[in-house]
Coordinates of C-alpha atoms in Angstrom, one line a residue:
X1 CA -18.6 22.7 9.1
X2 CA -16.0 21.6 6.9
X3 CA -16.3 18.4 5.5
X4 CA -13.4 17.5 2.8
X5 CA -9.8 18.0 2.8
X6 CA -8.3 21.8 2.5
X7 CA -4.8 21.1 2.4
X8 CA -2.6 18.7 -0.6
X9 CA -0.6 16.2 0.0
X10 CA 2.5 17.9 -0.3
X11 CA 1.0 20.6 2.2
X12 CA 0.4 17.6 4.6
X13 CA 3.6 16.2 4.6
X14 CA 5.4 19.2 4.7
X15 CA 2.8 19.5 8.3
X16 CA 3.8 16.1 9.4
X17 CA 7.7 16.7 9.0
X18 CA 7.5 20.2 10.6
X19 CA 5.5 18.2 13.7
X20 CA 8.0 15.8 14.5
X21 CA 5.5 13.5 16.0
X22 CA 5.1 9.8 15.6
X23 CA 2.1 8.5 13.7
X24 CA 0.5 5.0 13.6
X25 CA -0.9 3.3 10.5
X26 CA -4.1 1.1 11.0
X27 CA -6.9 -0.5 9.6
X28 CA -9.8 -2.1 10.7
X29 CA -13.1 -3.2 9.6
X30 CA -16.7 -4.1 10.7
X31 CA -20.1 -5.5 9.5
X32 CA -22.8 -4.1 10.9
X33 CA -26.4 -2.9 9.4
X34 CA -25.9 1.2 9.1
X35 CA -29.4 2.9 8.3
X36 CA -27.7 6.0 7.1
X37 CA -24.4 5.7 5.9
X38 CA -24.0 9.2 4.7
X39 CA -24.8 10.6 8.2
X40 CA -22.2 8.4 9.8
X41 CA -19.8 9.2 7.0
X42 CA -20.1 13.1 8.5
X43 CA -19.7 12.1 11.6
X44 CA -16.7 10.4 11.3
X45 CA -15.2 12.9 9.2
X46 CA -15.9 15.7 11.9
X47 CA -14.2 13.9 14.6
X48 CA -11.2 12.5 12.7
X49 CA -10.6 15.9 11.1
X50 CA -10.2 17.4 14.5
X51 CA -7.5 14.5 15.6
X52 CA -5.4 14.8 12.4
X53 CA -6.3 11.7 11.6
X54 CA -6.2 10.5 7.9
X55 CA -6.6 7.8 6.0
X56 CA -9.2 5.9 2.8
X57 CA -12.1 4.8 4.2
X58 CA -15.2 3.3 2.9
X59 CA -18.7 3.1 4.6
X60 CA -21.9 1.4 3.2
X61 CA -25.2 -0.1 5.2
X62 CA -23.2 -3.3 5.8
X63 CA -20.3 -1.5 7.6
X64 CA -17.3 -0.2 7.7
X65 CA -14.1 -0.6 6.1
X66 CA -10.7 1.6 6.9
X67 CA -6.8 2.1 6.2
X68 CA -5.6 4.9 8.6
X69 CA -2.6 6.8 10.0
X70 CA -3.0 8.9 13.2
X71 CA -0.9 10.9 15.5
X72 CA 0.5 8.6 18.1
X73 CA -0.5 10.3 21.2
X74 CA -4.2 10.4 19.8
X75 CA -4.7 6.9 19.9
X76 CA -7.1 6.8 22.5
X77 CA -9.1 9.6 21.5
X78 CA -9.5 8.3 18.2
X79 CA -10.3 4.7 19.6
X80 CA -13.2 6.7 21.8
X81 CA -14.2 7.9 18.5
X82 CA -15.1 4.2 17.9
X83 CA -16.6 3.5 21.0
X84 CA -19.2 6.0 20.5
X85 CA -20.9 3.4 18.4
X86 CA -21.9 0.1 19.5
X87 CA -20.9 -2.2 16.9
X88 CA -17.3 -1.0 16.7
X89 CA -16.4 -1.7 20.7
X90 CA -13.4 -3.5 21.1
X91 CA -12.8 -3.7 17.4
X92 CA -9.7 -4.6 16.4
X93 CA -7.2 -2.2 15.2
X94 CA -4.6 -4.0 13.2
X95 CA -1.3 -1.8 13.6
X96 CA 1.5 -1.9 10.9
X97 CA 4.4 -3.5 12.0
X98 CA 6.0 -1.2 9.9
X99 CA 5.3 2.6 10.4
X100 CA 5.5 5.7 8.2
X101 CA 4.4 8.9 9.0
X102 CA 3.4 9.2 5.3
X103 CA 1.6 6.5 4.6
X104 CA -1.6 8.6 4.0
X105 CA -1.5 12.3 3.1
X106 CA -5.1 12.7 3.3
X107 CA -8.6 12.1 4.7
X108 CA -11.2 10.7 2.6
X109 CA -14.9 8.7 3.5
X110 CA -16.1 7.5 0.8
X111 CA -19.8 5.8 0.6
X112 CA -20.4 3.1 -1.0
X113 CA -22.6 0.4 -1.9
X114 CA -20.8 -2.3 -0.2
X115 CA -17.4 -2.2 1.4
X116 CA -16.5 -4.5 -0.2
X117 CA -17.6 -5.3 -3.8
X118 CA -18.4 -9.1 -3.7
X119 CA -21.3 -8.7 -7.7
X120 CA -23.7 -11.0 -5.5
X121 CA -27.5 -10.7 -5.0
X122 CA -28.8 -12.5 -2.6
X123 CA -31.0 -11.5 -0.1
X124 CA -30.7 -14.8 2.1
X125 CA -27.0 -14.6 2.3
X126 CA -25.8 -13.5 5.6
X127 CA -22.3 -11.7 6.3
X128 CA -22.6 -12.1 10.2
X129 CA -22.7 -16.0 9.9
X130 CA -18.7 -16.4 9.3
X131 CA -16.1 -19.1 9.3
X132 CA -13.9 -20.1 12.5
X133 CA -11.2 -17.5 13.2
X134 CA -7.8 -19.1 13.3
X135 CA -4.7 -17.5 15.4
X136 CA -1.2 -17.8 13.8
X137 CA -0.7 -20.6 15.7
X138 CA -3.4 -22.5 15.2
X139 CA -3.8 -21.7 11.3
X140 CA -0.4 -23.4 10.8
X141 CA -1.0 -26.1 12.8
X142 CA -4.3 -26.6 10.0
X143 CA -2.0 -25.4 7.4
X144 CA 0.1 -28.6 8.2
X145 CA -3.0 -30.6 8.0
X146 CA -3.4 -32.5 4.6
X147 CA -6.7 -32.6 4.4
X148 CA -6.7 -28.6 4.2
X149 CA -7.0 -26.7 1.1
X150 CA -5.6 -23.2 1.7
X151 CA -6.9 -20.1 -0.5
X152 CA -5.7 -16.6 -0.6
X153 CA -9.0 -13.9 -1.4
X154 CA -6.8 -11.6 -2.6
X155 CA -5.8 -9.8 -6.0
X156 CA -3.0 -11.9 -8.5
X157 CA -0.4 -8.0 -7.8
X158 CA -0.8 -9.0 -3.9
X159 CA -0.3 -12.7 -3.5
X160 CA 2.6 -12.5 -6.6
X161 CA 4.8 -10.8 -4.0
X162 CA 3.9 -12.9 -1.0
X163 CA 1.6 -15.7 0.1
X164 CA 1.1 -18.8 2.2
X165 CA 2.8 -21.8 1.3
X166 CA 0.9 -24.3 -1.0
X167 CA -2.2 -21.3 -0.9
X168 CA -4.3 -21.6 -4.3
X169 CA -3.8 -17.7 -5.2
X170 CA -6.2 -16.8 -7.9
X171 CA -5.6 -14.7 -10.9
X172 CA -7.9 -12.4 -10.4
X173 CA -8.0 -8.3 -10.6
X174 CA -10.8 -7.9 -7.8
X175 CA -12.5 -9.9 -5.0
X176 CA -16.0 -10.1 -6.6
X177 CA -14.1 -12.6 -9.5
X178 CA -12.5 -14.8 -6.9
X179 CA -15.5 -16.1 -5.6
X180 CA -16.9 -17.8 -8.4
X181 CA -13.5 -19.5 -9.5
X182 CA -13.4 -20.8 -6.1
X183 CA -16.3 -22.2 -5.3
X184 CA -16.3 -24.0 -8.8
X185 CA -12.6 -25.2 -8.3
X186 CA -14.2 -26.8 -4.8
X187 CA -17.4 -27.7 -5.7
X188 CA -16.2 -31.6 -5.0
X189 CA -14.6 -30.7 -1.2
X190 CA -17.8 -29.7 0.6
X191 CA -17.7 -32.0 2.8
X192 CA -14.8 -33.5 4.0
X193 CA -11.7 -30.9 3.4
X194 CA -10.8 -27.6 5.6
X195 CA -11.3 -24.7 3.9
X196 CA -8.7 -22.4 5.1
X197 CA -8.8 -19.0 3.7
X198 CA -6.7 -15.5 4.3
X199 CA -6.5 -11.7 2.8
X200 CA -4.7 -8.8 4.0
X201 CA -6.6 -7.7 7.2
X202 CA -9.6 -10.2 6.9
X203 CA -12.4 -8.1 5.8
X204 CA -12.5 -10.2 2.9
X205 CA -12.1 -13.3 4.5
X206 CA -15.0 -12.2 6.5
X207 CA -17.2 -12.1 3.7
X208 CA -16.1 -15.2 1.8
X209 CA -16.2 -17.2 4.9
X210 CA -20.1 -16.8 5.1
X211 CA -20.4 -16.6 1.4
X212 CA -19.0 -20.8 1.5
X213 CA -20.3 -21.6 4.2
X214 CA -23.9 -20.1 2.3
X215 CA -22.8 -22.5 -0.1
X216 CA -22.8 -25.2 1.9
X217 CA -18.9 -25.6 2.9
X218 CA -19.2 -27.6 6.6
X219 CA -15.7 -26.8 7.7
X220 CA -14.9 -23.5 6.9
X221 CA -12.0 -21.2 8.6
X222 CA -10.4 -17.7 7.9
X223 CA -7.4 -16.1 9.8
X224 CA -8.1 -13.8 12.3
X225 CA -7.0 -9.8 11.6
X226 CA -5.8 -11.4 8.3
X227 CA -1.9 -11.3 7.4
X228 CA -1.5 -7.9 9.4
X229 CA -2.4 -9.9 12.8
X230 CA -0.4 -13.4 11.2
X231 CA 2.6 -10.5 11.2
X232 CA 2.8 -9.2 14.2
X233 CA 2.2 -12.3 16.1
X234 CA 4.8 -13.6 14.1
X235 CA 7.3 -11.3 15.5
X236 CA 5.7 -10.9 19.3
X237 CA 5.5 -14.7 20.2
X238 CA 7.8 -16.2 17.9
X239 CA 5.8 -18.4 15.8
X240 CA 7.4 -19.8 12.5
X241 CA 6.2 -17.8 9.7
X242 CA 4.7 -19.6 6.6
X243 CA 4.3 -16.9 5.1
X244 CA 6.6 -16.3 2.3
X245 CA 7.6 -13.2 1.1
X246 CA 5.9 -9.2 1.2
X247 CA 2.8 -8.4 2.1
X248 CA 1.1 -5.5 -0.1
X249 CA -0.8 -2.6 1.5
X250 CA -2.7 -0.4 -0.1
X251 CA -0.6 3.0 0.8
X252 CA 2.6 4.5 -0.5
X253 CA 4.5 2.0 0.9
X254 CA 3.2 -0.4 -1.8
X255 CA 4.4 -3.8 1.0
X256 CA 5.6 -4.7 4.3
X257 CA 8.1 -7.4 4.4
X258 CA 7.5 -10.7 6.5
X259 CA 10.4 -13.0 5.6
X260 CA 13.4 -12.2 3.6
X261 CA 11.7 -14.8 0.7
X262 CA 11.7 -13.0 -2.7
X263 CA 9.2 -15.3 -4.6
X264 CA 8.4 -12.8 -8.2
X265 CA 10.7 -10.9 -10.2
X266 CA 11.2 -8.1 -12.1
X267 CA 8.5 -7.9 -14.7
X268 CA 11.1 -6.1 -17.2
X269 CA 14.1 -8.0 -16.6
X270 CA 13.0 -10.6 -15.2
X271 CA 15.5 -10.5 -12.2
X272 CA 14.2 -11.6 -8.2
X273 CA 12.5 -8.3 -7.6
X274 CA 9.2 -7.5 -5.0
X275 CA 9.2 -3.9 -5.2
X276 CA 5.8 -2.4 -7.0
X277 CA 6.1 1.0 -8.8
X278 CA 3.9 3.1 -10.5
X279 CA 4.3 3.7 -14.0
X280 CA 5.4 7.5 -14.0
X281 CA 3.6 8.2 -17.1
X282 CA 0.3 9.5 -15.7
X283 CA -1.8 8.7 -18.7
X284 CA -1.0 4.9 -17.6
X285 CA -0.2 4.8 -13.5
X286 CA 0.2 0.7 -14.0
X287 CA 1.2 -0.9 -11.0
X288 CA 3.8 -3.5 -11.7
X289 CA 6.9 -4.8 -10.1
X290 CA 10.6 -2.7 -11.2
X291 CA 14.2 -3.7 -9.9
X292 CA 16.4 -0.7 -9.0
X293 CA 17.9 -1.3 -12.7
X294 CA 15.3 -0.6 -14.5
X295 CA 13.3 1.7 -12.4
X296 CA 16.6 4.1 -13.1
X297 CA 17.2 2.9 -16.7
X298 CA 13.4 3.5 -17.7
X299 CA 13.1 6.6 -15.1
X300 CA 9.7 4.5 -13.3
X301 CA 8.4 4.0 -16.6
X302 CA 6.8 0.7 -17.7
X303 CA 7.6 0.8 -21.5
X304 CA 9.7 2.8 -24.1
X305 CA 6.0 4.2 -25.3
X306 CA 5.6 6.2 -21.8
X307 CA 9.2 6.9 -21.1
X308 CA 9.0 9.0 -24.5
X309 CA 5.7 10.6 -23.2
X310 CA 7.3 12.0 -19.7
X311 CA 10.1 13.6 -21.9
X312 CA 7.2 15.3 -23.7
X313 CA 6.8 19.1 -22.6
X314 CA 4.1 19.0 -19.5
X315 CA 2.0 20.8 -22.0
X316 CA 2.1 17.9 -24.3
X317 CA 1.2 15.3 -22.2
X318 CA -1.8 17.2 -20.3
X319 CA -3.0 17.2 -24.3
X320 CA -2.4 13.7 -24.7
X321 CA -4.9 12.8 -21.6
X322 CA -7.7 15.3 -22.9
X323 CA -10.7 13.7 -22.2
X324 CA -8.8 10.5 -21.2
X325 CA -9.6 8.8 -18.0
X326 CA -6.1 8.7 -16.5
X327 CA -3.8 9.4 -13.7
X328 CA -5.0 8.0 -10.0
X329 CA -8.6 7.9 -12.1
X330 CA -7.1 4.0 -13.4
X331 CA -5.0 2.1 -11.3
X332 CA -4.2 -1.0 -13.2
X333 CA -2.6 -3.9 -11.6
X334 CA 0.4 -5.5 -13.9
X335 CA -1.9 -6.3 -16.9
X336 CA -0.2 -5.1 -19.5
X337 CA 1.6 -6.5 -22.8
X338 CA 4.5 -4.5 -22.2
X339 CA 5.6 -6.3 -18.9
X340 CA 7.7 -9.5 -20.5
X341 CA 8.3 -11.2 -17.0
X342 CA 4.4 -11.0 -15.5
X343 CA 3.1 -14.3 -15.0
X344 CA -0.4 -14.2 -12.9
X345 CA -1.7 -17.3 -11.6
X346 CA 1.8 -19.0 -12.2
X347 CA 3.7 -18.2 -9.0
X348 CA 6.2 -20.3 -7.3
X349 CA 6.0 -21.8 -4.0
X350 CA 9.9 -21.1 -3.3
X351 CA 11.7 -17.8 -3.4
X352 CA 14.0 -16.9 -5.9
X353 CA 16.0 -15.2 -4.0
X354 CA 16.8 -13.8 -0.3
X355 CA 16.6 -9.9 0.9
X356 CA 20.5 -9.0 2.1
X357 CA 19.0 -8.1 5.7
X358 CA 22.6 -7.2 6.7
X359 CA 22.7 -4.4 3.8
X360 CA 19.4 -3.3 4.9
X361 CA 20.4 -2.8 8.5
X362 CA 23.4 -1.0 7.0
X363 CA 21.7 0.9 4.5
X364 CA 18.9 1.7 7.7
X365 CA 21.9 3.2 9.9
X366 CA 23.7 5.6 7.0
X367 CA 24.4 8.5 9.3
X368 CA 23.0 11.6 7.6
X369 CA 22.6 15.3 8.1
X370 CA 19.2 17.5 7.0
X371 CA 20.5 20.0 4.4
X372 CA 16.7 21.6 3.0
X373 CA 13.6 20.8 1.2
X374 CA 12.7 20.4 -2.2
X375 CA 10.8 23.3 -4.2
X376 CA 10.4 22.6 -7.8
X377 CA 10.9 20.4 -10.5
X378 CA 11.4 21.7 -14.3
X379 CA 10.3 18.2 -16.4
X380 CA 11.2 19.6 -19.8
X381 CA 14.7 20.1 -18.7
X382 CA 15.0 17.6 -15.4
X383 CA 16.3 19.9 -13.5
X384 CA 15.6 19.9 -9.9
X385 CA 15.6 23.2 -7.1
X386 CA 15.9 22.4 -3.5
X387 CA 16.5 25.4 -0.9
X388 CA 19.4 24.9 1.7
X389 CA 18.3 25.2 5.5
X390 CA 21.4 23.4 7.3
X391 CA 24.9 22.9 7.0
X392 CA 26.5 23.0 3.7
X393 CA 26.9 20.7 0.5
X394 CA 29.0 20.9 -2.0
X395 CA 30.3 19.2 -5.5
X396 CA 31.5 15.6 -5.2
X397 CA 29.2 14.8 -2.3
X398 CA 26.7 11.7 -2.2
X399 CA 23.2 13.1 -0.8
X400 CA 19.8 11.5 0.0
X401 CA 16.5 12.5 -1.7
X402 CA 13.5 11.2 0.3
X403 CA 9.7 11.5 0.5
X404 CA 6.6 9.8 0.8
X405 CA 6.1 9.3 -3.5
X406 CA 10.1 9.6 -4.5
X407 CA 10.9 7.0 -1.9
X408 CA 15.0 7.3 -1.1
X409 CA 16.8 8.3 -4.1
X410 CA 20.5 8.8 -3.7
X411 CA 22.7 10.9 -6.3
X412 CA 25.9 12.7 -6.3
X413 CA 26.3 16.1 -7.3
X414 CA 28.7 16.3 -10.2
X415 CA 27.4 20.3 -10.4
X416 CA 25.0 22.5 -9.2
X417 CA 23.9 26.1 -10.0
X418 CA 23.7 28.3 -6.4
X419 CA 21.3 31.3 -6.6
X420 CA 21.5 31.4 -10.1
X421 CA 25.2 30.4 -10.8
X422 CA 27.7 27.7 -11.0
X423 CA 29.5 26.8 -8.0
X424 CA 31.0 24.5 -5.9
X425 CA 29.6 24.9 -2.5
X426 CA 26.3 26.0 -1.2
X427 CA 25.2 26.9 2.8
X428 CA 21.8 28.0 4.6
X429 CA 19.8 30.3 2.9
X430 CA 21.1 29.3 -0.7
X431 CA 18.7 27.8 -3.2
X432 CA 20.6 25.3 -5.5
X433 CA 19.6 23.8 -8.9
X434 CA 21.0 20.7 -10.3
X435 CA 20.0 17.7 -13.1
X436 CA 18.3 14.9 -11.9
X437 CA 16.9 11.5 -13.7
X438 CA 13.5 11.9 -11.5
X439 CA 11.2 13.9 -10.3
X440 CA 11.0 15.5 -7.0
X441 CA 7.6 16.3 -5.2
X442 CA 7.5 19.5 -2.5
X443 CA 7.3 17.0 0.5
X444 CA 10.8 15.7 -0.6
X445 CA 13.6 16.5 2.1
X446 CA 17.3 16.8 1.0
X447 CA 20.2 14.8 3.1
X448 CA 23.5 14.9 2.8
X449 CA 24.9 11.3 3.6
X450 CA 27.8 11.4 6.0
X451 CA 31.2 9.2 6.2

């Protein structure tokens, strides 16, 4: 029976493309005592296998814990996959309200030893006995109240790029550090404040909820389905967001945006900037935030040091990482000297800037035409080969590179090799080669952009 992944990412999203079909992305979570968490890890992975689904999940003896994309039209098998087991009926799914059929390129289960690392030990603390859960509606209303403190229980790269106004948004690189800082920097508030807490889909809120309220926290409340839910109902029923800024999700997409609010900046430039990146070197994959200038002035690179490195010959930097612990291995979050602009713990409660939603609507309806797909990428000499399936492109014209890592990349061709030689027009069945500042993955499609 197989039980892991067969195909690569670029294999899968080749699969997905060629399908045509719509996919969701969800998560969802649950606490719940699981005897054997390796036997339900199988289990799962048998039945989502055979629905396409895939997705990072993590299981332990307290639960459950899952990002997902699935196929559209296998949304209710895969929510009968659920309801096979007690604790997950009518559990919530939190959708996206922004979808990508690439979000997740592969299926992995993972057991663990808590979903969610919290470093305590304490056998009288109990998960099930959790704060109040607040609707959108209703959080604001408390959110208004000044007797509420508001705290957000997630990392300093997520609530830099959006959070709730007047939130306390610790600087912290994980959840098990938050908890301590907190419930020092409230010690005093017991009693007589609102603790009003919130994290991306709640499963953290969940936990830190009963965790205060084990600490003796009377009035203790969390936002239900987290900022996912807080999103959509924002949207559905018209309630005012509070919200300012992105929310950060933990697939290629890097964030979903809930107002037009940019509230960090660039941390190279220093410029109002939101969008995270990962450093392209892949002896240092640091997470940080890149404008559009410098992500194509220092190729996705977050210093001079790796930009030389990617210019290395691929043998060179394979013998760099030797017995390194590097690539997706280490995924640091915007701590590094090199970043001149990152200021954790020091974020502002007003944006610096506003998203140009008329440009993005524009930039959403560029009418384009499907010319091929990418097929290799020669680093030493950044030159990129894509093979022509439809229509024809030719010299002078502005095209579209796009793809689940690459993102949407557009170039013109000042001059391109066909089949081997220089020319100025290629058509189905011709395999071009031309220079390009980034690299291209096999997933990537090739448009030509039109008009």
């Amino acid at each position: 029976m197989q039980l892991y992944n067969t195909l690569s990412a670029e294999e899968r999203a080749q699969l997905i493309d060629e399908a045509g079909k719509q996919r969701l992305t969800l998560s969802f979570y649950a606490y719940a005592k699981i005897e054997d968490p390796k036997k339900f890890r199988d289990e799962l992975f048998i039945a989502w296998n055979a629905l396409d689904a895939l997705g990072r999940i993590y299981v332990a003896h307290e639960g459950i814990n899952a990002q997902m994309s699935i196929p559209a039209d296998q949304f209710d098998d895969f929510k009968n996959t659920l309801e096979a087991y007690d604790f997950m009926k009518g559990i919530r799914l939190n959708v996206a309200i922004e979808q990508d059929n690439h979000s997740f390129l592969k299926l992995t289960i993972k057991v663990r030893h808590k979903i969610v690392a919290d470093g305590l030990n304490d056998d009288t603390f109990d998960v099930t006995n959790k704060g109040i859960h607040l609707k959108a509606q209703e959080f604001n209303n408390l959110l208004a109240d000044p007797n509420t403190i508001v705290v957000d229980f997630r990392n300093h790269y997520e609530s830099e790029v959006g959070h709730f106004e007047g939130a306390i948004t610790p600087d912290v690189e994980n959840f098990r550090e938050s908890l301590p800082i907190i419930n020092e920097q409230l010690q005093d508030f017991k009693g007589d404040k609102n603790l009003l807490m919130y994290c991306t889909g709640g499963i953290r809120c969940e936990k830190a909820s009963a965790y205060f309220k084990h600490q003796g926290f009377k009035n203790v409340f969390q936002l239900e389905g987290g900022i996912i839910e807080y999103a959509r109902q924002v949207k559905e029923d018209g309630v005012e967001s509070k919200f300012l800024g992105k929310n950060f999700v933990f697939d290629h997409r890097l964030g979903e945006r809930i107002t037009d609010d940019i509230i960090s900046q660039c941390h190279q430039c220093g410029k109002p900037c939101d969008n995270h990146t990962n450093c392209a070197n892949d002896a240092c994959h640091l997470l940080f935030i890149q404008c559009d200038d410098c992500k194509t002035a220092m190729e996705n690179c977050c210093s001079t040091e790796c930009l030389e490195i990617t210019h290395l010959p691929v043998e060179e930097q394979v013998a760099l990482r030797k017995g390194l612990q590097v690539g997706n291995k280490v995924f640091r979050k915007g701590k590094s000297d090199a970043l001149t602009f990152k200021k954790s713990g020091d974020l502002p409660n007003k944006s610096l800037a506003k998203v140009d939603s008329k440009n993005i609507r524009q930039k959403i309806a560029v009418k384009k035409a499907l010319l091929g797909k990418a097929e290799h990428y020669y680093t030493k000499s950044k030159i990129a080969q894509f093979l022509i399936e439809n229509n024809e492109v030719s010299v002078g014209d502005k095209i579209l590179i796009s793809g689940p890592t690459t993102g949407d990349q557009e170039v013109i061709i000042t001059e391109m090799l066909v089949d081997g030689n220089t020319c100025e027009t290629a058509k189905a069945g011709d395999q071009i080669t031309f220079e390009l500042p980034f690299r291209v993955r096999l997933s990537d499609k090739i448009y030509k952009i039109l008009g």
